[in-house]
mmCIF file of C-alpha atoms in Angstrom:
data_model
loop_
_atom_site.group_PDB
_atom_site.id
_atom_site.type_symbol
_atom_site.label_atom_id
_atom_site.label_comp_id
_atom_site.label_asym_id
_atom_site.label_seq_id
_atom_site.Cartn_x
_atom_site.Cartn_y
_atom_site.Cartn_z
ATOM 1 C CA MET A 1 110.651 2.761 38.064
ATOM 2 C CA ASN A 2 109.322 4.344 35.187
ATOM 3 C CA PRO A 3 105.787 6.458 34.641
ATOM 4 C CA GLY A 4 103.376 4.439 32.468
ATOM 5 C CA THR A 5 104.964 0.820 32.815
ATOM 6 C CA THR A 6 102.407 -1.968 34.010
ATOM 7 C CA PRO A 7 103.744 -3.876 37.402
ATOM 8 C CA GLN A 8 104.609 -7.295 36.559
ATOM 9 C CA ILE A 9 104.045 -9.942 38.999
ATOM 10 C CA GLN A 10 106.583 -12.362 39.732
ATOM 11 C CA PHE A 11 106.041 -15.806 40.617
ATOM 12 C CA ASN A 12 108.400 -18.130 42.130
ATOM 13 C CA VAL A 13 108.500 -21.656 41.513
ATOM 14 C CA ARG A 14 106.879 -22.767 44.721
ATOM 15 C CA ALA A 15 104.086 -20.493 43.711
ATOM 16 C CA LYS A 16 103.492 -21.781 40.278
ATOM 17 C CA ILE A 17 103.480 -25.567 41.781
ATOM 18 C CA LEU A 18 100.557 -24.359 44.311
ATOM 19 C CA ILE A 19 98.665 -22.739 41.271
ATOM 20 C CA VAL A 20 98.581 -25.449 39.366
ATOM 21 C CA PHE A 21 97.518 -27.838 41.642
ATOM 22 C CA LEU A 22 94.721 -25.038 42.939
ATOM 23 C CA VAL A 23 93.745 -25.405 39.154
ATOM 24 C CA LEU A 24 93.267 -29.332 39.552
ATOM 25 C CA SER A 25 91.793 -29.411 42.508
ATOM 26 C CA MET A 26 88.823 -26.982 41.552
ATOM 27 C CA ALA A 27 88.357 -28.840 38.171
ATOM 28 C CA THR A 28 88.481 -31.891 40.305
ATOM 29 C CA LEU A 29 85.644 -30.638 42.495
ATOM 30 C CA ILE A 30 83.533 -29.266 39.687
ATOM 31 C CA ILE A 31 83.700 -32.665 37.899
ATOM 32 C CA MET A 32 82.874 -34.475 41.022
ATOM 33 C CA GLY A 33 80.183 -31.837 41.869
ATOM 34 C CA ILE A 34 78.525 -32.492 37.858
ATOM 35 C CA ALA A 35 78.399 -36.414 38.790
ATOM 36 C CA ALA A 36 77.097 -35.856 42.260
ATOM 37 C CA VAL A 37 74.432 -33.796 40.567
ATOM 38 C CA ILE A 38 73.800 -36.728 38.253
ATOM 39 C CA THR A 39 73.794 -39.422 40.545
ATOM 40 C CA ILE A 40 71.297 -37.504 42.823
ATOM 41 C CA SER A 41 68.831 -37.202 39.768
ATOM 42 C CA ASP A 42 69.131 -40.802 39.070
ATOM 43 C CA ILE A 43 68.302 -41.701 42.612
ATOM 44 C CA GLY A 44 65.464 -39.320 42.473
ATOM 45 C CA ASN A 45 63.740 -40.760 39.550
ATOM 46 C CA SER A 46 64.547 -43.853 40.462
ATOM 47 C CA ALA A 47 63.034 -43.683 43.979
ATOM 48 C CA GLN A 48 59.938 -41.697 42.800
ATOM 49 C CA GLU A 49 59.255 -45.063 39.980
ATOM 50 C CA SER A 50 60.110 -47.045 42.793
ATOM 51 C CA SER A 51 57.665 -45.270 45.265
ATOM 52 C CA THR A 52 54.773 -45.155 41.901
ATOM 53 C CA THR A 53 55.415 -48.859 41.374
ATOM 54 C CA LEU A 54 54.878 -49.465 45.379
ATOM 55 C CA GLY A 55 51.952 -47.358 45.260
ATOM 56 C CA THR A 56 50.388 -49.437 42.290
ATOM 57 C CA VAL A 57 50.969 -52.725 44.370
ATOM 58 C CA ALA A 58 49.489 -51.616 47.181
ATOM 59 C CA VAL A 59 46.148 -50.032 45.444
ATOM 60 C CA ARG A 60 45.860 -53.485 44.055
ATOM 61 C CA ASP A 61 46.399 -55.640 47.021
ATOM 62 C CA SER A 62 44.548 -53.084 48.867
ATOM 63 C CA SER A 63 41.720 -53.271 46.273
ATOM 64 C CA ALA A 64 41.658 -56.847 46.158
ATOM 65 C CA ALA A 65 41.722 -57.391 50.015
ATOM 66 C CA LEU A 66 38.795 -55.141 50.448
ATOM 67 C CA TRP A 67 36.634 -57.204 47.677
ATOM 68 C CA ASN A 68 37.727 -60.835 49.402
ATOM 69 C CA GLY A 69 36.900 -59.074 52.615
ATOM 70 C CA THR A 70 33.452 -57.828 51.377
ATOM 71 C CA GLU A 71 32.581 -61.534 49.903
ATOM 72 C CA GLN A 72 33.310 -63.499 53.089
ATOM 73 C CA TYR A 73 31.681 -60.821 55.169
ATOM 74 C CA MET A 74 28.773 -61.029 53.066
ATOM 75 C CA ILE A 75 28.803 -64.755 53.494
ATOM 76 C CA ARG A 76 29.205 -64.613 57.114
ATOM 77 C CA ILE A 77 25.829 -62.593 57.194
ATOM 78 C CA ALA A 78 24.252 -64.659 54.616
ATOM 79 C CA THR A 79 24.961 -68.005 56.345
ATOM 80 C CA ASP A 80 24.106 -66.268 60.061
ATOM 81 C CA GLN A 81 20.390 -64.759 58.198
ATOM 82 C CA ALA A 82 19.752 -68.590 56.809
ATOM 83 C CA ASP A 83 20.436 -69.983 60.032
ATOM 84 C CA LEU A 84 18.029 -67.290 62.080
ATOM 85 C CA VAL A 85 15.408 -68.182 59.213
ATOM 86 C CA ASP A 86 15.683 -71.865 60.034
ATOM 87 C CA GLN A 87 15.382 -72.003 63.535
ATOM 88 C CA ILE A 88 11.982 -69.663 62.868
ATOM 89 C CA PHE A 89 10.620 -72.279 60.129
ATOM 90 C CA TRP A 90 12.261 -75.500 62.715
ATOM 91 C CA SER A 91 10.050 -73.607 65.587
ATOM 92 C CA THR A 92 6.821 -73.452 63.554
ATOM 93 C CA GLU A 93 7.270 -76.828 62.452
ATOM 94 C CA ALA A 94 7.748 -78.066 65.957
ATOM 95 C CA GLU A 95 4.530 -76.494 67.099
ATOM 96 C CA LEU A 96 2.420 -77.415 64.195
ATOM 97 C CA THR A 97 3.731 -81.309 65.001
ATOM 98 C CA LEU A 98 2.585 -81.149 68.714
ATOM 99 C CA LEU A 99 -0.657 -79.519 67.212
ATOM 100 C CA ALA A 100 -1.075 -82.524 65.147
ATOM 101 C CA ASP A 101 -0.469 -84.984 68.544
ATOM 102 C CA HIS A 102 -3.078 -83.268 69.690
ATOM 103 C CA ALA A 103 -5.739 -83.576 67.168
ATOM 104 C CA ARG A 104 -4.882 -87.694 67.096
ATOM 105 C CA SER A 105 -5.819 -87.400 70.893
ATOM 106 C CA VAL A 106 -9.130 -85.822 70.553
ATOM 107 C CA GLU A 107 -10.302 -88.104 67.275
ATOM 108 C CA ASN A 108 -11.997 -89.917 69.366
ATOM 109 C CA SER A 109 -12.994 -88.093 72.677
ATOM 110 C CA PRO A 110 -15.690 -85.339 71.841
ATOM 111 C CA ALA A 111 -14.633 -81.668 73.477
ATOM 112 C CA ALA A 112 -15.125 -81.491 77.481
ATOM 113 C CA GLY A 113 -15.018 -78.050 78.539
ATOM 114 C CA SER A 114 -13.423 -75.114 76.671
ATOM 115 C CA GLY A 115 -12.327 -71.644 77.428
ATOM 116 C CA ILE A 116 -12.683 -70.736 73.850
ATOM 117 C CA ARG A 117 -16.297 -70.481 72.543
ATOM 118 C CA SER A 118 -16.812 -70.853 68.890
ATOM 119 C CA TYR A 119 -19.234 -68.635 66.320
ATOM 120 C CA PRO A 120 -20.174 -69.221 62.808
ATOM 121 C CA VAL A 121 -19.136 -66.820 60.132
ATOM 122 C CA SER A 122 -22.056 -64.923 60.240
ATOM 123 C CA VAL A 123 -22.283 -63.998 64.302
ATOM 124 C CA LEU A 124 -19.929 -61.281 65.350
ATOM 125 C CA PRO A 125 -18.508 -62.651 68.770
ATOM 126 C CA PRO A 126 -18.297 -60.676 71.886
ATOM 127 C CA ASP A 127 -13.941 -60.880 71.604
ATOM 128 C CA PRO A 128 -12.567 -61.942 68.536
ATOM 129 C CA MET A 129 -9.515 -62.996 70.428
ATOM 130 C CA ARG A 130 -11.831 -65.417 72.892
ATOM 131 C CA ALA A 131 -13.491 -67.689 70.041
ATOM 132 C CA THR A 132 -12.780 -69.959 67.404
ATOM 133 C CA VAL A 133 -14.310 -69.482 63.645
ATOM 134 C CA VAL A 134 -16.428 -72.673 62.892
ATOM 135 C CA TYR A 135 -17.384 -73.097 59.161
ATOM 136 C CA ILE A 136 -18.592 -75.711 56.818
ATOM 137 C CA ALA A 137 -17.649 -75.609 53.255
ATOM 138 C CA PRO A 138 -20.106 -75.765 50.640
ATOM 139 C CA GLY A 139 -21.325 -79.205 49.523
ATOM 140 C CA SER A 140 -20.459 -80.589 52.626
ATOM 141 C CA GLN A 141 -22.735 -83.631 54.380
ATOM 142 C CA VAL A 142 -21.483 -82.406 57.733
ATOM 143 C CA ARG A 143 -24.182 -81.827 60.245
ATOM 144 C CA GLU A 144 -22.950 -80.312 63.800
ATOM 145 C CA THR A 145 -24.607 -83.664 65.871
ATOM 146 C CA ASP A 146 -21.823 -85.591 63.560
ATOM 147 C CA PRO A 147 -19.139 -87.233 66.160
ATOM 148 C CA GLU A 148 -16.477 -85.716 63.819
ATOM 149 C CA TYR A 149 -17.892 -82.395 64.505
ATOM 150 C CA LEU A 150 -18.116 -82.690 68.319
ATOM 151 C CA ALA A 151 -14.738 -84.329 68.247
ATOM 152 C CA LEU A 152 -13.097 -81.363 66.395
ATOM 153 C CA ALA A 153 -13.949 -79.034 68.982
ATOM 154 C CA GLY A 154 -11.357 -80.092 71.273
ATOM 155 C CA MET A 155 -8.747 -78.474 68.944
ATOM 156 C CA ASP A 156 -10.041 -74.987 69.890
ATOM 157 C CA ASP A 157 -7.804 -74.406 73.100
ATOM 158 C CA MET A 158 -4.870 -75.706 71.585
ATOM 159 C CA LEU A 159 -5.204 -73.792 68.019
ATOM 160 C CA ALA A 160 -5.416 -70.590 70.681
ATOM 161 C CA SER A 161 -2.501 -71.781 72.857
ATOM 162 C CA MET A 162 -0.430 -72.367 69.905
ATOM 163 C CA TYR A 163 -1.606 -68.702 68.832
ATOM 164 C CA ARG A 164 -0.764 -66.976 71.798
ATOM 165 C CA THR A 165 2.704 -68.708 72.189
ATOM 166 C CA ASP A 166 3.904 -67.818 68.404
ATOM 167 C CA GLY A 167 3.357 -64.261 68.076
ATOM 168 C CA ASP A 168 4.226 -64.266 64.334
ATOM 169 C CA LEU A 169 1.395 -66.111 63.167
ATOM 170 C CA VAL A 170 -1.704 -64.472 62.267
ATOM 171 C CA SER A 171 -4.257 -67.403 62.176
ATOM 172 C CA VAL A 172 -4.113 -71.468 63.211
ATOM 173 C CA TYR A 173 -6.129 -73.587 62.121
ATOM 174 C CA VAL A 174 -7.833 -77.407 61.148
ATOM 175 C CA ALA A 175 -9.866 -78.188 58.088
ATOM 176 C CA THR A 176 -11.040 -81.661 57.243
ATOM 177 C CA GLU A 177 -11.470 -83.687 54.336
ATOM 178 C CA SER A 178 -15.223 -83.776 54.741
ATOM 179 C CA GLY A 179 -14.963 -79.526 54.916
ATOM 180 C CA ILE A 180 -15.247 -78.575 58.295
ATOM 181 C CA LEU A 181 -12.986 -75.479 59.439
ATOM 182 C CA ARG A 182 -12.214 -74.621 62.986
ATOM 183 C CA ALA A 183 -9.558 -71.275 63.156
ATOM 184 C CA TYR A 184 -8.267 -69.309 66.029
ATOM 185 C CA PRO A 185 -8.654 -66.578 66.081
ATOM 186 C CA TRP A 186 -12.117 -65.989 64.969
ATOM 187 C CA GLU A 187 -12.416 -64.177 61.924
ATOM 188 C CA GLY A 188 -15.421 -63.409 59.392
ATOM 189 C CA ASP A 189 -14.142 -62.938 56.053
ATOM 190 C CA LEU A 190 -14.238 -65.629 54.301
ATOM 191 C CA GLY A 191 -16.397 -65.897 51.644
ATOM 192 C CA PRO A 192 -19.446 -68.382 50.810
ATOM 193 C CA SER A 193 -17.687 -69.873 48.610
ATOM 194 C CA TYR A 194 -14.433 -70.631 50.398
ATOM 195 C CA ASP A 195 -13.712 -74.543 50.485
ATOM 196 C CA PRO A 196 -10.579 -75.323 52.468
ATOM 197 C CA ARG A 197 -10.289 -78.575 50.972
ATOM 198 C CA THR A 198 -9.544 -76.903 47.482
ATOM 199 C CA ARG A 199 -6.410 -74.550 48.828
ATOM 200 C CA SER A 200 -3.126 -75.519 47.707
ATOM 201 C CA TRP A 201 -1.733 -75.821 51.833
ATOM 202 C CA PHE A 202 -4.327 -78.389 52.008
ATOM 203 C CA ALA A 203 -3.052 -80.467 49.463
ATOM 204 C CA ALA A 204 0.193 -80.022 50.092
ATOM 205 C CA ALA A 205 -0.291 -81.506 53.175
ATOM 206 C CA LYS A 206 -2.204 -84.521 52.155
ATOM 207 C CA ALA A 207 0.546 -85.412 49.606
ATOM 208 C CA SER A 208 3.334 -85.298 52.207
ATOM 209 C CA ASP A 209 4.066 -86.829 55.527
ATOM 210 C CA LYS A 210 6.379 -83.962 56.948
ATOM 211 C CA VAL A 211 5.044 -80.469 57.272
ATOM 212 C CA ALA A 212 4.280 -78.382 54.330
ATOM 213 C CA TRP A 213 5.253 -75.117 53.376
ATOM 214 C CA SER A 214 3.195 -73.122 50.554
ATOM 215 C CA GLU A 215 4.230 -70.511 48.283
ATOM 216 C CA PRO A 216 2.971 -67.049 48.723
ATOM 217 C CA TYR A 217 -0.554 -66.315 48.088
ATOM 218 C CA VAL A 218 -3.067 -63.956 49.227
ATOM 219 C CA ASP A 219 -4.901 -64.758 52.119
ATOM 220 C CA ALA A 220 -9.100 -65.222 52.026
ATOM 221 C CA SER A 221 -9.614 -63.239 55.618
ATOM 222 C CA GLY A 222 -7.977 -60.222 54.527
ATOM 223 C CA HIS A 223 -4.238 -60.610 55.768
ATOM 224 C CA GLY A 224 -2.733 -59.907 52.144
ATOM 225 C CA LEU A 225 0.439 -62.160 51.400
ATOM 226 C CA ILE A 226 0.749 -65.326 53.929
ATOM 227 C CA LEU A 227 2.510 -68.383 53.790
ATOM 228 C CA THR A 228 0.901 -71.595 55.212
ATOM 229 C CA SER A 229 2.652 -74.327 57.242
ATOM 230 C CA SER A 230 0.299 -77.323 57.181
ATOM 231 C CA LYS A 231 0.496 -81.168 58.267
ATOM 232 C CA SER A 232 -1.738 -83.976 57.636
ATOM 233 C CA ILE A 233 -3.055 -86.404 60.238
ATOM 234 C CA PRO A 234 -5.042 -89.421 59.425
ATOM 235 C CA THR A 235 -7.924 -90.428 61.382
ATOM 236 C CA ARG A 236 -10.921 -92.254 61.040
ATOM 237 C CA TYR A 237 -13.030 -89.518 59.834
ATOM 238 C CA GLY A 238 -10.713 -89.272 56.884
ATOM 239 C CA THR A 239 -7.812 -86.886 56.608
ATOM 240 C CA TRP A 240 -7.123 -83.634 58.855
ATOM 241 C CA VAL A 241 -5.099 -80.796 58.120
ATOM 242 C CA VAL A 242 -3.592 -78.534 61.151
ATOM 243 C CA ALA A 243 -1.938 -75.385 59.466
ATOM 244 C CA SER A 244 -0.709 -72.236 60.841
ATOM 245 C CA ASP A 245 -0.273 -68.711 58.832
ATOM 246 C CA VAL A 246 2.198 -66.602 58.814
ATOM 247 C CA THR A 247 2.412 -62.579 56.760
ATOM 248 C CA VAL A 248 5.024 -62.208 54.210
ATOM 249 C CA SER A 249 5.602 -58.850 55.549
ATOM 250 C CA GLN A 250 5.985 -60.307 59.291
ATOM 251 C CA LEU A 251 8.903 -62.945 57.675
ATOM 252 C CA SER A 252 10.497 -59.705 55.915
ATOM 253 C CA THR A 253 11.222 -58.789 59.173
ATOM 254 C CA TYR A 254 13.927 -61.105 59.956
ATOM 255 C CA THR A 255 14.712 -61.917 56.396
ATOM 256 C CA ASN A 256 15.386 -58.499 55.143
ATOM 257 C CA LEU A 257 18.771 -57.165 56.290
ATOM 258 C CA THR A 258 19.698 -54.164 54.423
ATOM 259 C CA LEU A 259 23.248 -53.434 55.309
ATOM 260 C CA GLY A 260 22.499 -49.727 56.108
ATOM 261 C CA GLY A 261 19.878 -49.170 53.647
ATOM 262 C CA LYS A 262 21.853 -50.111 50.923
ATOM 263 C CA GLY A 263 21.441 -54.094 50.766
ATOM 264 C CA TYR A 264 18.818 -56.403 49.453
ATOM 265 C CA ALA A 265 17.567 -59.370 50.980
ATOM 266 C CA VAL A 266 15.605 -62.670 48.956
ATOM 267 C CA LEU A 267 14.176 -66.107 50.007
ATOM 268 C CA LEU A 268 13.918 -68.514 47.853
ATOM 269 C CA ASP A 269 12.027 -72.014 48.210
ATOM 270 C CA ASP A 270 13.330 -75.244 46.695
ATOM 271 C CA LYS A 271 12.235 -74.393 43.040
ATOM 272 C CA GLY A 272 13.688 -71.063 42.707
ATOM 273 C CA THR A 273 9.834 -69.416 44.423
ATOM 274 C CA VAL A 274 10.683 -66.010 46.151
ATOM 275 C CA ILE A 275 9.050 -66.115 48.914
ATOM 276 C CA SER A 276 10.518 -62.762 50.678
ATOM 277 C CA ARG A 277 11.904 -59.743 49.523
ATOM 278 C CA PRO A 278 11.670 -56.069 49.953
ATOM 279 C CA GLY A 279 8.464 -55.075 48.560
ATOM 280 C CA LEU A 280 6.440 -58.259 47.553
ATOM 281 C CA GLY A 281 2.529 -58.008 48.662
ATOM 282 C CA ALA A 282 -0.548 -59.040 47.853
ATOM 283 C CA GLY A 283 -1.528 -55.623 45.590
ATOM 284 C CA THR A 284 -4.698 -56.241 43.896
ATOM 285 C CA GLY A 285 -4.726 -59.851 44.138
ATOM 286 C CA ARG A 286 -7.597 -61.991 44.956
ATOM 287 C CA TRP A 287 -7.793 -65.038 47.235
ATOM 288 C CA ASP A 288 -9.735 -66.466 44.989
ATOM 289 C CA GLN A 289 -7.226 -65.943 42.206
ATOM 290 C CA PRO A 290 -3.343 -67.508 41.632
ATOM 291 C CA PHE A 291 -0.725 -65.087 42.759
ATOM 292 C CA PRO A 292 1.751 -64.508 39.884
ATOM 293 C CA ALA A 293 4.991 -65.813 41.684
ATOM 294 C CA GLU A 294 8.233 -65.116 40.787
ATOM 295 C CA ASN A 295 11.070 -67.739 40.297
ATOM 296 C CA ALA A 296 14.598 -66.687 39.956
ATOM 297 C CA LEU A 297 15.325 -69.692 37.600
ATOM 298 C CA THR A 298 13.660 -68.186 34.736
ATOM 299 C CA ALA A 299 15.325 -64.760 35.339
ATOM 300 C CA SER A 300 16.130 -63.044 32.156
ATOM 301 C CA ASP A 301 19.781 -62.342 33.106
ATOM 302 C CA PRO A 302 21.957 -65.351 33.246
ATOM 303 C CA GLY A 303 24.026 -64.222 36.047
ATOM 304 C CA LEU A 304 20.689 -64.120 38.370
ATOM 305 C CA ALA A 305 19.632 -67.331 36.726
ATOM 306 C CA ALA A 306 23.092 -68.683 38.059
ATOM 307 C CA VAL A 307 22.452 -67.298 41.092
ATOM 308 C CA GLY A 308 19.326 -68.979 41.611
ATOM 309 C CA SER A 309 20.691 -72.660 40.992
ATOM 310 C CA ALA A 310 23.172 -72.458 42.938
ATOM 311 C CA MET A 311 20.854 -71.526 45.617
ATOM 312 C CA VAL A 312 18.492 -74.257 44.485
ATOM 313 C CA ALA A 313 21.003 -76.268 44.878
ATOM 314 C CA GLY A 314 22.069 -75.713 48.443
ATOM 315 C CA ARG A 315 25.568 -74.052 48.166
ATOM 316 C CA THR A 316 26.811 -71.320 50.017
ATOM 317 C CA GLY A 317 28.547 -68.708 47.783
ATOM 318 C CA VAL A 318 28.974 -65.329 46.008
ATOM 319 C CA GLY A 319 28.010 -63.996 42.678
ATOM 320 C CA TYR A 320 27.619 -61.403 40.538
ATOM 321 C CA VAL A 321 24.345 -59.782 38.781
ATOM 322 C CA ARG A 322 22.663 -56.679 37.645
ATOM 323 C CA PHE A 323 19.735 -55.854 39.269
ATOM 324 C CA ASN A 324 18.294 -52.929 37.929
ATOM 325 C CA GLY A 325 21.130 -52.255 35.748
ATOM 326 C CA THR A 326 23.538 -51.892 38.595
ATOM 327 C CA GLN A 327 26.045 -54.197 39.068
ATOM 328 C CA THR A 328 25.761 -56.441 41.814
ATOM 329 C CA ILE A 329 27.408 -58.857 45.191
ATOM 330 C CA VAL A 330 25.174 -61.524 46.208
ATOM 331 C CA ALA A 331 26.410 -64.015 48.917
ATOM 332 C CA TYR A 332 23.889 -66.682 49.550
ATOM 333 C CA ALA A 333 23.524 -69.854 52.362
ATOM 334 C CA PRO A 334 20.860 -72.909 52.380
ATOM 335 C CA VAL A 335 18.222 -72.661 54.592
ATOM 336 C CA ARG A 336 18.787 -76.143 55.670
ATOM 337 C CA SER A 337 15.707 -77.812 57.505
ATOM 338 C CA LEU A 338 13.678 -76.698 53.994
ATOM 339 C CA ASN A 339 16.290 -76.911 51.150
ATOM 340 C CA TRP A 340 15.232 -73.195 51.044
ATOM 341 C CA SER A 341 18.239 -70.549 50.699
ATOM 342 C CA TYR A 342 18.630 -67.049 51.653
ATOM 343 C CA ALA A 343 20.453 -64.320 49.982
ATOM 344 C CA VAL A 344 21.762 -60.957 50.793
ATOM 345 C CA SER A 345 23.002 -57.887 48.261
ATOM 346 C CA LEU A 346 25.112 -55.450 47.943
ATOM 347 C CA PRO A 347 25.690 -52.371 45.010
ATOM 348 C CA ALA A 348 28.982 -53.332 43.563
ATOM 349 C CA LYS A 349 29.239 -49.378 43.531
ATOM 350 C CA GLU A 350 29.654 -49.469 47.689
ATOM 351 C CA VAL A 351 32.498 -51.511 47.812
ATOM 352 C CA VAL A 352 34.219 -49.572 44.936
ATOM 353 C CA ALA A 353 33.993 -46.310 46.797
ATOM 354 C CA PRO A 354 36.344 -47.099 49.192
ATOM 355 C CA ILE A 355 38.875 -48.519 46.883
ATOM 356 C CA ILE A 356 38.833 -45.173 45.055
ATOM 357 C CA THR A 357 39.626 -43.068 47.919
ATOM 358 C CA THR A 358 42.134 -45.322 49.025
ATOM 359 C CA GLU A 359 43.693 -45.374 45.763
ATOM 360 C CA SER A 360 43.679 -41.197 45.567
ATOM 361 C CA THR A 361 45.361 -41.365 48.909
ATOM 362 C CA ILE A 362 48.160 -43.812 48.094
ATOM 363 C CA VAL A 363 48.573 -41.987 44.907
ATOM 364 C CA ASN A 364 48.755 -38.434 46.471
ATOM 365 C CA ALA A 365 51.337 -39.905 49.005
ATOM 366 C CA THR A 366 53.073 -41.206 46.192
#
């Protein structure tokens, strides 16, 4: 060996062949690795796109299901509440029909004995709950000795019985075409100009052979805004009308379903007049002045007027309207015995809120 000379590595033929195969194998592995990385990246992107698409579809499907479920749930509530209101009014009408039947029986029979005493408006009884008020309208020619006056006294016990049976009533009474009024319980708030024959409930009863229901009006006895059911009875003295009063506030305890304080309930009659809604009251109105009725058919919002028309037509369904600038879902169903309609509403944002929450959850998960 000479100093300063670099040693030369000598490969035999076999080693050279192995080196060639090794280089080729390494190149193949590198190429396969690069291809695998590209393939995995493509699969990842595809999976992400697929996941996003599935998330979007899930949000859309869940939103549609939630809206549909809310509509069906509200229709079911409206239908159930309409049936409840129907039963309440049907019960009142049945009681009034019994009272009318009793009126026919006493027409020819002066009162025998009664546990209820009658007093005029000017005389306060010892216990108003054990007394009726008897009143003769201005201009009436009736005298206390007349057969009709005496016969009508036979209604006192039945008036009291109906009042005590139905805890929702504030007054039960009978009025005659001649100008007599007998009412239970005794109340002394009738003004000297009061004439039952001029009241809407009296005229409505005379014009129908069925039980008539009034629109809301201010009560002459100070009970605020009331509804009156009335029925006429033809007698040999002329027409008698039996009637009972329920306050709008009492009716609202049955109709004002608020869906956890977020909803709003409305009762319409067959002409679209609002019979009951939250906040409806007499205000400063007087009994001898017309009460300004609200009517859904004349609403300025076309959507609300359309829903009102559907309700008056006796349909069951769902509509979308704006209440005080808020988009609102309204479900309605008929009160069949009266051809009235009940509706319950819910702000749309109360439905949208869980949709937004669901969408955020799905998006975050994808």
